[in-house]
mmCIF file of C-alpha atoms and ligand atoms in Angstrom:
data_model
loop_
_atom_site.group_PDB
_atom_site.id
_atom_site.type_symbol
_atom_site.label_atom_id
_atom_site.label_comp_id
_atom_site.label_asym_id
_atom_site.label_seq_id
_atom_site.Cartn_x
_atom_site.Cartn_y
_atom_site.Cartn_z
ATOM 1 C CA MET T 163 33.190 1.059 -55.292
ATOM 2 C CA ALA T 164 36.424 2.627 -57.194
ATOM 3 C CA ASN T 165 40.407 1.398 -57.776
ATOM 4 C CA SER T 166 42.481 3.409 -56.282
ATOM 5 C CA ASP T 167 42.509 5.050 -59.311
ATOM 6 C CA GLY T 168 39.329 5.562 -59.219
ATOM 7 C CA LYS T 169 38.133 3.669 -61.441
ATOM 8 C CA LYS T 170 35.660 0.671 -61.384
ATOM 9 C CA SER T 171 37.008 -2.975 -61.448
ATOM 10 C CA LEU T 172 35.871 -5.049 -64.250
ATOM 11 C CA GLU T 173 35.216 -7.745 -60.836
ATOM 12 C CA GLN T 174 32.945 -5.016 -59.758
ATOM 13 C CA PHE T 175 31.500 -4.412 -62.998
ATOM 14 C CA ASP T 176 30.566 -7.870 -63.254
ATOM 15 C CA ALA T 177 29.073 -8.437 -59.511
ATOM 16 C CA GLU T 178 27.452 -4.922 -60.115
ATOM 17 C CA LEU T 179 26.128 -7.020 -63.771
ATOM 18 C CA LYS T 180 24.373 -9.731 -61.180
ATOM 19 C CA GLN T 181 22.792 -8.378 -58.829
ATOM 20 C CA LEU T 182 21.057 -6.743 -62.224
ATOM 21 C CA PHE T 183 20.434 -10.139 -63.721
ATOM 22 C CA ILE T 184 22.896 -8.819 -66.261
ATOM 23 C CA THR T 185 26.371 -11.264 -67.113
ATOM 24 C CA GLY T 186 28.703 -9.226 -69.883
ATOM 25 C CA GLN T 187 29.660 -11.803 -72.766
ATOM 26 C CA TRP T 188 32.666 -11.927 -71.445
ATOM 27 C CA GLN T 189 32.561 -14.321 -69.211
ATOM 28 C CA TYR T 190 30.864 -16.494 -71.273
ATOM 29 C CA GLU T 191 33.993 -17.782 -72.211
ATOM 30 C CA GLY T 192 33.883 -20.447 -70.303
ATOM 31 C CA LEU T 193 30.815 -21.858 -72.033
ATOM 32 C CA LEU T 194 32.652 -21.245 -75.684
ATOM 33 C CA ALA T 195 35.885 -22.791 -74.040
ATOM 34 C CA ALA T 196 33.380 -26.025 -73.209
ATOM 35 C CA CYS T 197 32.022 -26.022 -77.163
ATOM 36 C CA ILE T 198 34.932 -26.574 -78.538
ATOM 37 C CA GLY T 199 35.186 -30.425 -79.064
ATOM 38 C CA GLY T 200 31.775 -30.704 -78.744
ATOM 39 C CA PRO T 201 28.853 -32.023 -76.571
ATOM 40 C CA GLN T 202 29.884 -34.022 -73.398
ATOM 41 C CA PRO T 203 28.081 -37.384 -73.747
ATOM 42 C CA ARG T 204 24.415 -36.282 -71.350
ATOM 43 C CA GLY T 205 23.286 -38.797 -69.673
ATOM 44 C CA GLU T 206 25.499 -42.450 -68.917
ATOM 45 C CA ALA T 207 24.594 -45.792 -70.336
ATOM 46 C CA TYR T 208 22.196 -47.579 -68.408
ATOM 47 C CA LEU T 209 20.714 -51.159 -68.524
ATOM 48 C CA TRP T 210 17.228 -51.589 -66.734
ATOM 49 C CA PRO T 211 17.460 -55.714 -66.461
ATOM 50 C CA TRP T 212 13.697 -56.902 -67.080
ATOM 51 C CA LYS T 213 15.178 -59.835 -63.909
ATOM 52 C CA LEU T 214 14.381 -56.584 -62.024
ATOM 53 C CA VAL T 215 11.793 -54.304 -63.991
ATOM 54 C CA GLY T 216 9.612 -57.634 -63.991
ATOM 55 C CA GLU T 217 10.092 -58.753 -60.299
ATOM 56 C CA LYS T 218 8.851 -54.648 -59.750
ATOM 57 C CA LEU T 219 5.947 -54.729 -62.299
ATOM 58 C CA ALA T 220 4.617 -58.146 -60.379
ATOM 59 C CA GLU T 221 4.697 -55.729 -57.337
ATOM 60 C CA ALA T 222 3.353 -52.570 -58.674
ATOM 61 C CA CYS T 223 0.327 -54.959 -59.797
ATOM 62 C CA ASP T 224 -0.221 -55.930 -56.434
ATOM 63 C CA VAL T 225 0.787 -52.435 -54.551
ATOM 64 C CA LEU T 226 -0.915 -50.024 -57.658
ATOM 65 C CA GLU T 227 -4.951 -51.194 -56.814
ATOM 66 C CA GLU T 228 -6.452 -49.268 -60.944
ATOM 67 C CA SER T 229 -7.100 -45.887 -60.161
ATOM 68 C CA VAL T 230 -8.156 -42.863 -62.017
ATOM 69 C CA THR T 231 -6.190 -42.553 -65.096
ATOM 70 C CA ALA T 232 -3.120 -43.873 -63.533
ATOM 71 C CA ARG T 233 -0.934 -46.034 -65.681
ATOM 72 C CA ARG T 234 1.366 -48.918 -64.411
ATOM 73 C CA SER T 235 4.485 -47.993 -66.163
ATOM 74 C CA LEU T 236 7.480 -48.089 -64.437
ATOM 75 C CA LEU T 237 9.722 -45.479 -65.461
ATOM 76 C CA PHE T 238 13.567 -45.247 -66.063
ATOM 77 C CA ASN T 239 15.342 -42.943 -64.803
ATOM 78 C CA ASN T 240 19.581 -42.711 -66.051
ATOM 79 C CA PRO T 241 21.411 -41.490 -63.226
ATOM 80 C CA GLY T 242 23.184 -39.383 -64.950
ATOM 81 C CA VAL T 243 20.354 -37.072 -65.995
ATOM 82 C CA PRO T 244 18.954 -35.270 -63.073
ATOM 83 C CA MET T 245 15.720 -33.257 -63.819
ATOM 84 C CA GLY T 246 14.892 -37.082 -65.319
ATOM 85 C CA GLY T 247 14.645 -39.175 -68.106
ATOM 86 C CA THR T 248 16.325 -41.896 -69.663
ATOM 87 C CA THR T 249 17.798 -40.160 -71.532
ATOM 88 C CA HIS T 250 17.600 -35.721 -71.681
ATOM 89 C CA THR T 251 15.170 -35.990 -74.156
ATOM 90 C CA LEU T 252 13.376 -39.895 -73.958
ATOM 91 C CA LEU T 253 11.802 -41.230 -71.366
ATOM 92 C CA MET T 254 11.079 -44.552 -70.989
ATOM 93 C CA GLY T 255 9.261 -46.995 -68.943
ATOM 94 C CA ILE T 256 7.298 -50.339 -69.637
ATOM 95 C CA GLN T 257 3.532 -51.156 -68.193
ATOM 96 C CA MET T 258 1.671 -53.583 -67.126
ATOM 97 C CA ILE T 259 -2.098 -53.833 -67.638
ATOM 98 C CA LYS T 260 -4.383 -56.612 -65.883
ATOM 99 C CA ALA T 261 -6.731 -58.589 -67.181
ATOM 100 C CA GLY T 262 -10.488 -56.978 -67.265
ATOM 101 C CA GLU T 263 -8.716 -53.513 -66.008
ATOM 102 C CA ILE T 264 -9.172 -50.482 -67.728
ATOM 103 C CA ALA T 265 -6.414 -47.273 -68.722
ATOM 104 C CA TRP T 266 -9.102 -44.529 -68.292
ATOM 105 C CA ALA T 267 -9.314 -42.274 -71.829
ATOM 106 C CA HIS T 268 -6.757 -39.022 -71.304
ATOM 107 C CA ARG T 269 -4.715 -36.883 -73.591
ATOM 108 C CA HIS T 270 -1.265 -34.864 -73.433
ATOM 109 C CA THR T 271 0.986 -32.860 -75.398
ATOM 110 C CA LEU T 272 3.522 -35.390 -74.822
ATOM 111 C CA ALA T 273 3.885 -37.570 -77.853
ATOM 112 C CA ALA T 274 3.533 -41.396 -77.688
ATOM 113 C CA VAL T 275 4.396 -44.779 -78.979
ATOM 114 C CA ARG T 276 3.397 -48.390 -77.527
ATOM 115 C CA PHE T 277 5.912 -51.283 -78.549
ATOM 116 C CA ILE T 278 4.356 -54.440 -77.370
ATOM 117 C CA ALA T 279 6.305 -57.132 -75.319
ATOM 118 C CA LYS T 280 2.627 -59.530 -74.078
ATOM 119 C CA GLY T 281 -0.785 -59.322 -75.612
ATOM 120 C CA ASP T 282 -2.798 -61.692 -77.935
ATOM 121 C CA GLY T 283 -4.375 -58.583 -79.936
ATOM 122 C CA LYS T 284 -7.853 -58.324 -77.787
ATOM 123 C CA VAL T 285 -5.951 -56.065 -75.775
ATOM 124 C CA PHE T 286 -5.937 -52.719 -77.320
ATOM 125 C CA THR T 287 -5.323 -49.219 -77.129
ATOM 126 C CA VAL T 288 -8.074 -46.450 -78.698
ATOM 127 C CA VAL T 289 -6.449 -43.486 -79.895
ATOM 128 C CA ASN T 290 -8.350 -41.195 -80.789
ATOM 129 C CA GLY T 291 -12.173 -42.894 -81.788
ATOM 130 C CA GLU T 292 -9.619 -45.849 -83.620
ATOM 131 C CA LYS T 293 -9.360 -49.329 -81.897
ATOM 132 C CA CYS T 294 -5.722 -50.606 -82.501
ATOM 133 C CA PRO T 295 -5.477 -54.610 -81.847
ATOM 134 C CA MET T 296 -2.221 -54.977 -79.566
ATOM 135 C CA GLU T 297 -0.361 -57.795 -80.888
ATOM 136 C CA VAL T 298 3.074 -58.678 -79.690
ATOM 137 C CA ASN T 299 5.828 -56.670 -80.952
ATOM 138 C CA ASP T 300 2.933 -54.409 -82.655
ATOM 139 C CA LEU T 301 4.151 -50.809 -82.890
ATOM 140 C CA ILE T 302 1.711 -48.235 -81.788
ATOM 141 C CA LEU T 303 1.710 -44.728 -81.720
ATOM 142 C CA THR T 304 -0.523 -42.392 -80.023
ATOM 143 C CA PRO T 305 0.657 -38.135 -81.380
ATOM 144 C CA GLN T 306 1.091 -35.472 -79.362
ATOM 145 C CA TRP T 307 -2.725 -34.247 -78.389
ATOM 146 C CA THR T 308 -4.693 -37.730 -79.053
ATOM 147 C CA TRP T 309 -7.122 -39.284 -76.552
ATOM 148 C CA HIS T 310 -5.665 -42.425 -75.837
ATOM 149 C CA ASP T 311 -6.525 -45.386 -73.257
ATOM 150 C CA HIS T 312 -5.652 -48.861 -72.896
ATOM 151 C CA GLN T 313 -8.057 -51.640 -72.475
ATOM 152 C CA ASN T 314 -7.165 -55.653 -71.239
ATOM 153 C CA PRO T 315 -10.827 -57.398 -72.165
ATOM 154 C CA THR T 316 -8.990 -61.325 -71.899
ATOM 155 C CA GLN T 317 -8.341 -62.962 -69.044
ATOM 156 C CA GLU T 318 -4.275 -62.516 -68.948
ATOM 157 C CA THR T 319 -2.150 -59.414 -67.896
ATOM 158 C CA ALA T 320 -0.520 -57.568 -70.504
ATOM 159 C CA MET T 321 2.916 -54.880 -71.067
ATOM 160 C CA TRP T 322 4.754 -53.565 -73.338
ATOM 161 C CA VAL T 323 6.977 -50.134 -73.785
ATOM 162 C CA ASP T 324 6.169 -46.833 -73.687
ATOM 163 C CA VAL T 325 8.073 -44.466 -74.588
ATOM 164 C CA LEU T 326 7.602 -40.587 -74.962
ATOM 165 C CA ASP T 327 9.172 -37.467 -75.784
ATOM 166 C CA VAL T 328 8.555 -35.541 -71.631
ATOM 167 C CA PRO T 329 11.815 -34.392 -71.281
ATOM 168 C CA PHE T 330 12.782 -32.851 -74.175
ATOM 169 C CA MET T 331 8.449 -31.087 -73.857
ATOM 170 C CA LEU T 332 9.388 -30.212 -70.330
ATOM 171 C CA GLY T 333 12.388 -28.547 -71.685
ATOM 172 C CA LEU T 334 9.872 -26.502 -73.954
ATOM 173 C CA ASN T 335 7.990 -26.138 -70.810
ATOM 174 C CA GLN T 336 4.767 -27.122 -72.997
ATOM 175 C CA PRO T 337 2.935 -29.847 -70.902
ATOM 176 C CA PHE T 338 -0.952 -29.725 -71.256
ATOM 177 C CA TYR T 339 -3.386 -32.232 -70.345
ATOM 178 C CA GLU T 340 -7.252 -33.453 -70.215
ATOM 179 C CA PRO T 341 -8.782 -36.317 -68.937
ATOM 180 C CA TYR T 342 -11.670 -37.296 -71.409
ATOM 181 C CA PRO T 343 -14.984 -35.802 -70.528
ATOM 182 C CA GLY T 344 -17.209 -37.395 -69.369
ATOM 183 C CA ASP T 345 -16.276 -41.012 -69.854
ATOM 184 C CA LYS T 346 -14.223 -43.326 -68.438
ATOM 185 C CA VAL T 347 -13.030 -45.405 -72.547
ATOM 186 C CA GLN T 348 -13.520 -43.202 -75.768
ATOM 187 C CA ALA T 349 -16.104 -43.424 -78.043
ATOM 188 C CA VAL T 350 -14.690 -45.872 -81.530
ATOM 189 C CA ARG T 351 -15.136 -45.061 -84.901
ATOM 190 C CA ASP T 352 -16.990 -48.747 -85.412
ATOM 191 C CA LYS T 353 -17.099 -48.273 -88.848
ATOM 192 C CA ALA T 354 -14.428 -50.144 -90.858
ATOM 193 C CA SER T 355 -13.992 -47.999 -93.674
ATOM 194 C CA ASP T 356 -14.178 -44.985 -91.062
ATOM 195 C CA HIS T 357 -11.278 -45.580 -90.243
ATOM 196 C CA LEU T 358 -7.864 -43.439 -90.906
ATOM 197 C CA GLN T 359 -5.834 -46.243 -91.133
ATOM 198 C CA ARG T 360 -7.217 -46.871 -94.000
ATOM 199 C CA ARG T 361 -6.172 -44.099 -96.138
ATOM 200 C CA THR T 362 -2.133 -44.560 -94.881
ATOM 201 C CA GLY T 363 -1.598 -47.552 -97.575
ATOM 202 C CA LEU T 364 -0.715 -47.699 -100.827
ATOM 203 C CA VAL T 365 -3.967 -45.781 -102.021
ATOM 204 C CA ARG T 366 -6.219 -43.361 -100.474
ATOM 205 C CA PRO T 367 -9.627 -41.941 -101.337
ATOM 206 C CA ALA T 368 -9.496 -39.883 -104.320
ATOM 207 C CA TRP T 369 -12.422 -37.637 -102.755
ATOM 208 C CA GLU T 370 -11.120 -36.689 -99.403
ATOM 209 C CA ASN T 371 -9.135 -34.256 -98.020
ATOM 210 C CA SER T 372 -6.345 -36.261 -96.139
ATOM 211 C CA GLN T 373 -4.467 -36.366 -92.724
ATOM 212 C CA LYS T 374 -1.232 -36.078 -92.449
ATOM 213 C CA GLU T 375 0.555 -35.760 -89.196
ATOM 214 C CA ASN T 376 -0.810 -37.139 -85.668
ATOM 215 C CA LEU T 377 -1.717 -40.239 -86.969
ATOM 216 C CA PRO T 378 -3.164 -42.828 -84.694
ATOM 217 C CA LEU T 379 -0.635 -45.606 -86.155
ATOM 218 C CA ARG T 380 -0.458 -49.779 -85.977
ATOM 219 C CA TYR T 381 2.785 -51.336 -87.635
ATOM 220 C CA ALA T 382 1.235 -54.626 -87.204
ATOM 221 C CA TRP T 383 4.167 -56.989 -86.747
ATOM 222 C CA LYS T 384 2.818 -59.059 -89.234
ATOM 223 C CA GLU T 385 3.465 -56.406 -91.764
ATOM 224 C CA ILE T 386 6.648 -55.591 -90.674
ATOM 225 C CA GLU T 387 8.365 -58.480 -90.208
ATOM 226 C CA PRO T 388 8.232 -60.003 -93.485
ATOM 227 C CA GLN T 389 9.637 -56.805 -95.168
ATOM 228 C CA LEU T 390 12.236 -57.292 -91.982
ATOM 229 C CA ARG T 391 13.008 -60.704 -93.720
ATOM 230 C CA GLY T 392 12.808 -59.308 -96.640
ATOM 231 C CA LEU T 393 15.927 -56.752 -96.789
ATOM 232 C CA ALA T 394 17.614 -59.107 -93.539
ATOM 233 C CA ASP T 395 19.831 -60.280 -96.487
ATOM 234 C CA GLN T 396 21.726 -57.124 -97.744
ATOM 235 C CA ALA T 397 24.781 -55.728 -96.396
ATOM 236 C CA GLY T 398 22.761 -53.016 -93.695
ATOM 237 C CA SER T 399 24.637 -50.568 -92.086
ATOM 238 C CA PRO T 400 28.079 -51.583 -90.623
ATOM 239 C CA TYR T 401 27.367 -49.210 -87.878
ATOM 240 C CA ASP T 402 23.331 -51.054 -87.062
ATOM 241 C CA GLY T 403 23.003 -53.579 -89.018
ATOM 242 C CA VAL T 404 19.458 -54.436 -90.891
ATOM 243 C CA ALA T 405 17.558 -51.032 -89.234
ATOM 244 C CA LEU T 406 14.678 -50.211 -90.721
ATOM 245 C CA GLU T 407 13.096 -46.873 -89.695
ATOM 246 C CA TYR T 408 9.295 -47.081 -89.239
ATOM 247 C CA ILE T 409 8.117 -44.143 -91.639
ATOM 248 C CA ASN T 410 5.237 -41.169 -91.189
ATOM 249 C CA PRO T 411 3.355 -43.444 -94.815
ATOM 250 C CA MET T 412 1.755 -39.890 -95.518
ATOM 251 C CA THR T 413 5.438 -38.259 -95.681
ATOM 252 C CA GLY T 414 7.383 -40.503 -95.663
ATOM 253 C CA GLY T 415 9.308 -38.351 -93.062
ATOM 254 C CA PRO T 416 9.315 -39.831 -89.429
ATOM 255 C CA THR T 417 7.783 -42.189 -86.887
ATOM 256 C CA LEU T 418 6.537 -38.332 -85.377
ATOM 257 C CA PRO T 419 7.578 -35.072 -85.536
ATOM 258 C CA THR T 420 9.798 -35.821 -82.324
ATOM 259 C CA LEU T 421 10.536 -39.782 -81.876
ATOM 260 C CA SER T 422 12.203 -42.014 -84.445
ATOM 261 C CA CYS T 423 11.235 -45.342 -84.120
ATOM 262 C CA TRP T 424 13.576 -48.213 -85.235
ATOM 263 C CA ILE T 425 13.303 -51.971 -85.711
ATOM 264 C CA GLN T 426 16.917 -53.844 -86.173
ATOM 265 C CA LEU T 427 17.787 -56.711 -86.372
ATOM 266 C CA LEU T 428 21.866 -58.295 -85.678
ATOM 267 C CA ARG T 429 22.761 -61.602 -87.262
ATOM 268 C CA PRO T 430 23.966 -64.247 -85.537
ATOM 269 C CA GLY T 431 27.675 -63.236 -84.140
ATOM 270 C CA GLU T 432 27.139 -59.608 -85.967
ATOM 271 C CA HIS T 433 29.509 -56.875 -84.599
ATOM 272 C CA THR T 434 28.570 -53.803 -86.071
ATOM 273 C CA LYS T 435 31.370 -51.168 -86.000
ATOM 274 C CA LYS T 436 31.658 -48.047 -83.256
ATOM 275 C CA HIS T 437 30.166 -44.740 -84.183
ATOM 276 C CA ARG T 438 28.603 -41.817 -82.412
ATOM 277 C CA HIS T 439 26.102 -39.243 -82.923
ATOM 278 C CA THR T 440 24.353 -36.131 -81.622
ATOM 279 C CA SER T 441 20.545 -38.088 -81.449
ATOM 280 C CA SER T 442 20.366 -40.084 -78.060
ATOM 281 C CA ALA T 443 18.539 -43.456 -78.119
ATOM 282 C CA VAL T 444 16.597 -45.940 -75.916
ATOM 283 C CA TYR T 445 16.688 -50.333 -76.774
ATOM 284 C CA PHE T 446 14.172 -52.481 -75.652
ATOM 285 C CA VAL T 447 14.878 -56.341 -76.702
ATOM 286 C CA ALA T 448 12.584 -57.832 -78.211
ATOM 287 C CA GLY T 449 15.026 -60.755 -78.757
ATOM 288 C CA GLY T 450 18.520 -62.368 -78.680
ATOM 289 C CA GLU T 451 20.949 -62.171 -76.509
ATOM 290 C CA GLY T 452 24.448 -59.532 -76.973
ATOM 291 C CA THR T 453 26.235 -56.369 -75.921
ATOM 292 C CA THR T 454 25.760 -52.583 -76.620
ATOM 293 C CA ILE T 455 29.394 -51.130 -75.718
ATOM 294 C CA VAL T 456 29.083 -47.223 -74.991
ATOM 295 C CA ASP T 457 31.836 -45.803 -74.308
ATOM 296 C CA GLY T 458 34.221 -48.782 -73.431
ATOM 297 C CA LYS T 459 31.050 -49.810 -70.870
ATOM 298 C CA ALA T 460 29.713 -53.126 -71.947
ATOM 299 C CA MET T 461 25.971 -54.009 -71.330
ATOM 300 C CA GLU T 462 25.055 -57.039 -71.350
ATOM 301 C CA TRP T 463 21.379 -57.579 -73.237
ATOM 302 C CA THR T 464 19.052 -60.526 -72.674
ATOM 303 C CA LYS T 465 15.060 -60.146 -74.047
ATOM 304 C CA ASN T 466 12.546 -57.530 -72.879
ATOM 305 C CA ASP T 467 16.042 -55.320 -71.115
ATOM 306 C CA CYS T 468 15.622 -51.425 -71.911
ATOM 307 C CA PHE T 469 19.001 -49.369 -71.655
ATOM 308 C CA ALA T 470 19.999 -45.965 -73.277
ATOM 309 C CA VAL T 471 22.748 -44.727 -75.555
ATOM 310 C CA PRO T 472 23.306 -40.869 -74.560
ATOM 311 C CA ASN T 473 24.245 -39.154 -77.757
ATOM 312 C CA TRP T 474 27.821 -38.387 -79.148
ATOM 313 C CA ALA T 475 28.769 -41.142 -76.496
ATOM 314 C CA TRP T 476 30.642 -43.923 -79.356
ATOM 315 C CA HIS T 477 28.797 -47.066 -79.474
ATOM 316 C CA GLU T 478 28.515 -51.006 -81.055
ATOM 317 C CA HIS T 479 26.122 -53.347 -80.944
ATOM 318 C CA VAL T 480 27.156 -57.261 -80.826
ATOM 319 C CA ASN T 481 25.307 -60.375 -81.276
ATOM 320 C CA ARG T 482 26.555 -62.523 -78.333
ATOM 321 C CA SER T 483 25.204 -65.659 -80.215
ATOM 322 C CA LYS T 484 26.398 -67.122 -82.918
ATOM 323 C CA THR T 485 23.198 -68.998 -84.262
ATOM 324 C CA GLU T 486 20.159 -66.768 -82.964
ATOM 325 C CA GLU T 487 19.425 -63.904 -84.201
ATOM 326 C CA ALA T 488 19.442 -60.772 -82.140
ATOM 327 C CA LEU T 489 16.131 -57.717 -82.061
ATOM 328 C CA LEU T 490 16.143 -54.689 -80.489
ATOM 329 C CA PHE T 491 13.397 -52.058 -80.376
ATOM 330 C CA SER T 492 14.182 -48.505 -80.195
ATOM 331 C CA VAL T 493 13.429 -45.213 -80.322
ATOM 332 C CA ASN T 494 15.581 -42.164 -81.072
ATOM 333 C CA ASP T 495 15.453 -37.697 -80.533
ATOM 334 C CA SER T 496 17.154 -37.732 -84.783
ATOM 335 C CA PRO T 497 14.043 -35.730 -85.501
ATOM 336 C CA ILE T 498 14.214 -33.016 -83.025
ATOM 337 C CA VAL T 499 18.772 -32.519 -83.600
ATOM 338 C CA SER T 500 17.581 -32.717 -87.340
ATOM 339 C CA ALA T 501 14.592 -30.985 -87.400
ATOM 340 C CA PHE T 502 17.179 -27.309 -86.995
ATOM 341 C CA GLY T 503 19.962 -29.202 -88.724
ATOM 342 C CA HIS T 504 21.808 -29.648 -86.212
ATOM 343 C CA TYR T 505 22.518 -34.501 -86.533
ATOM 344 C CA ARG T 506 26.052 -34.794 -86.782
ATOM 345 C CA GLU T 507 27.557 -38.414 -87.069
ATOM 346 C CA GLU T 508 31.673 -39.517 -87.237
ATOM 347 C CA PRO T 509 33.572 -41.019 -87.972
ATOM 348 C CA GLU T 510 31.148 -40.084 -90.485
ATOM 349 C CA VAL T 511 27.619 -39.708 -91.934
ATOM 350 C CA SER T 512 26.382 -43.602 -92.837
ATOM 351 C CA LEU T 513 22.365 -42.842 -91.644
ATOM 352 C CA ARG T 514 20.787 -42.294 -95.499
ATOM 353 C CA SER T 515 24.546 -41.611 -96.769
ATOM 354 C CA MET T 516 24.037 -45.309 -99.367
ATOM 355 C CA SER T 517 22.637 -45.374 -102.623
ATOM 356 C CA ILE T 518 19.457 -47.411 -103.932
ATOM 357 C CA PRO T 519 20.153 -50.397 -106.241
ATOM 358 C CA ALA T 520 20.715 -48.757 -109.162
ATOM 359 C CA VAL T 521 18.671 -50.377 -111.919
ATOM 360 C CA PRO T 522 20.247 -53.878 -113.869
ATOM 361 C CA ALA T 523 22.231 -53.771 -117.234
ATOM 362 C CA ALA T 524 20.888 -54.038 -120.037
ATOM 363 C CA GLY T 525 21.744 -57.705 -120.992
ATOM 364 C CA LYS T 526 21.716 -59.108 -117.666
ATOM 365 C CA LYS T 527 19.468 -61.747 -116.913
HETATM 366 C C1 1HN X 763 0.887 -41.496 -70.309
HETATM 367 O O1 1HN X 763 0.560 -41.327 -70.716
HETATM 368 C C2 1HN X 763 1.478 -43.160 -70.379
HETATM 369 O O2 1HN X 763 -1.175 -42.993 -71.988
HETATM 370 C C3 1HN X 763 1.792 -43.996 -70.049
HETATM 371 O O3 1HN X 763 -0.332 -45.564 -71.641
HETATM 372 C C4 1HN X 763 3.122 -43.256 -69.299
HETATM 373 C C5 1HN X 763 4.226 -41.459 -68.636
HETATM 374 C C6 1HN X 763 4.918 -40.111 -68.491
HETATM 375 C C7 1HN X 763 3.372 -39.485 -69.389
HETATM 376 C C8 1HN X 763 2.390 -39.812 -69.306
HETATM 377 C C9 1HN X 763 -0.351 -43.848 -71.089
HETATM 378 C C10 1HN X 763 3.833 -41.915 -69.560
HETATM 379 C C11 1HN X 763 2.195 -41.405 -69.603
#
């Protein structure tokens, strides 16, 4: 095909390339134009109220009999993320395990964290052979490719929040999965001195190598809460209040290579400043009542609600109570974004930007 002057037109050439699964770079101009001004938030600000989710979990307890490896976890799909996910990288859900039940052992390349909403410490999860008791507000990690099963030997239903890096991992097409061979539940390390968690504190065995990643860590609330309370009179972040990141104690880095977990205290009446960042986050309301405003949309939350804040969306948090604290557990994908140097904030970079307290001056008592 040719023009009147015998030359092939650009349109004809583009169409021809398309048939050959080739695109000229000039066709990407639209994409480059779309980059100007930065990303559009991926997904919506959306809230899954406990009033609804609690009812559906109770129904799930009736309709889903315990079955091979199945987890009774209701997972939250953001209406603005058609590929599936609570944000474009994170998947959040609430899981219920009935009295006497076992959620069979398996492992996958998806990394997961669990934040306990109901459990008495006799309910437990086993991670790579290590028994982790589940008490309210504990955080338990099941890093990528670690065996995990959950067991409820008590008379009461237990419940926790699951957060996984599923949409990110599926985007990279890295899903591997394996059921535990030979048994429903794992063999456990029963000698307490064999536990890897004993090796992650302020001291560690001098005669051993250390494991730094993929540790079966439990961040017990009875240790985290005093730490949070002990910092609650600090100014905190103007954007997030007194927010603590759960670190990998062996590296000082984020909770997991793909997930950063936070616990955040909003003091009575606290109203944070508005900002946005390139990481997305999912929240679980561990206590209190408040409002999170995302790009002008107000999400009113109360205990056990879950909500999503998409990336690059302006957001601020309000503790609506003048007398009670609010407590938010959240998970964000900043380790993924930061790993490639893409973490940005507006109007200013606030994450880890403030100086640590100075050494007191001489003569000051
Ligand atoms: C999973 O393995 C668990 O082990 C919970 O408890 C939720 C959601 C998606 C994929 C795997 C669990 C999950 C999950």
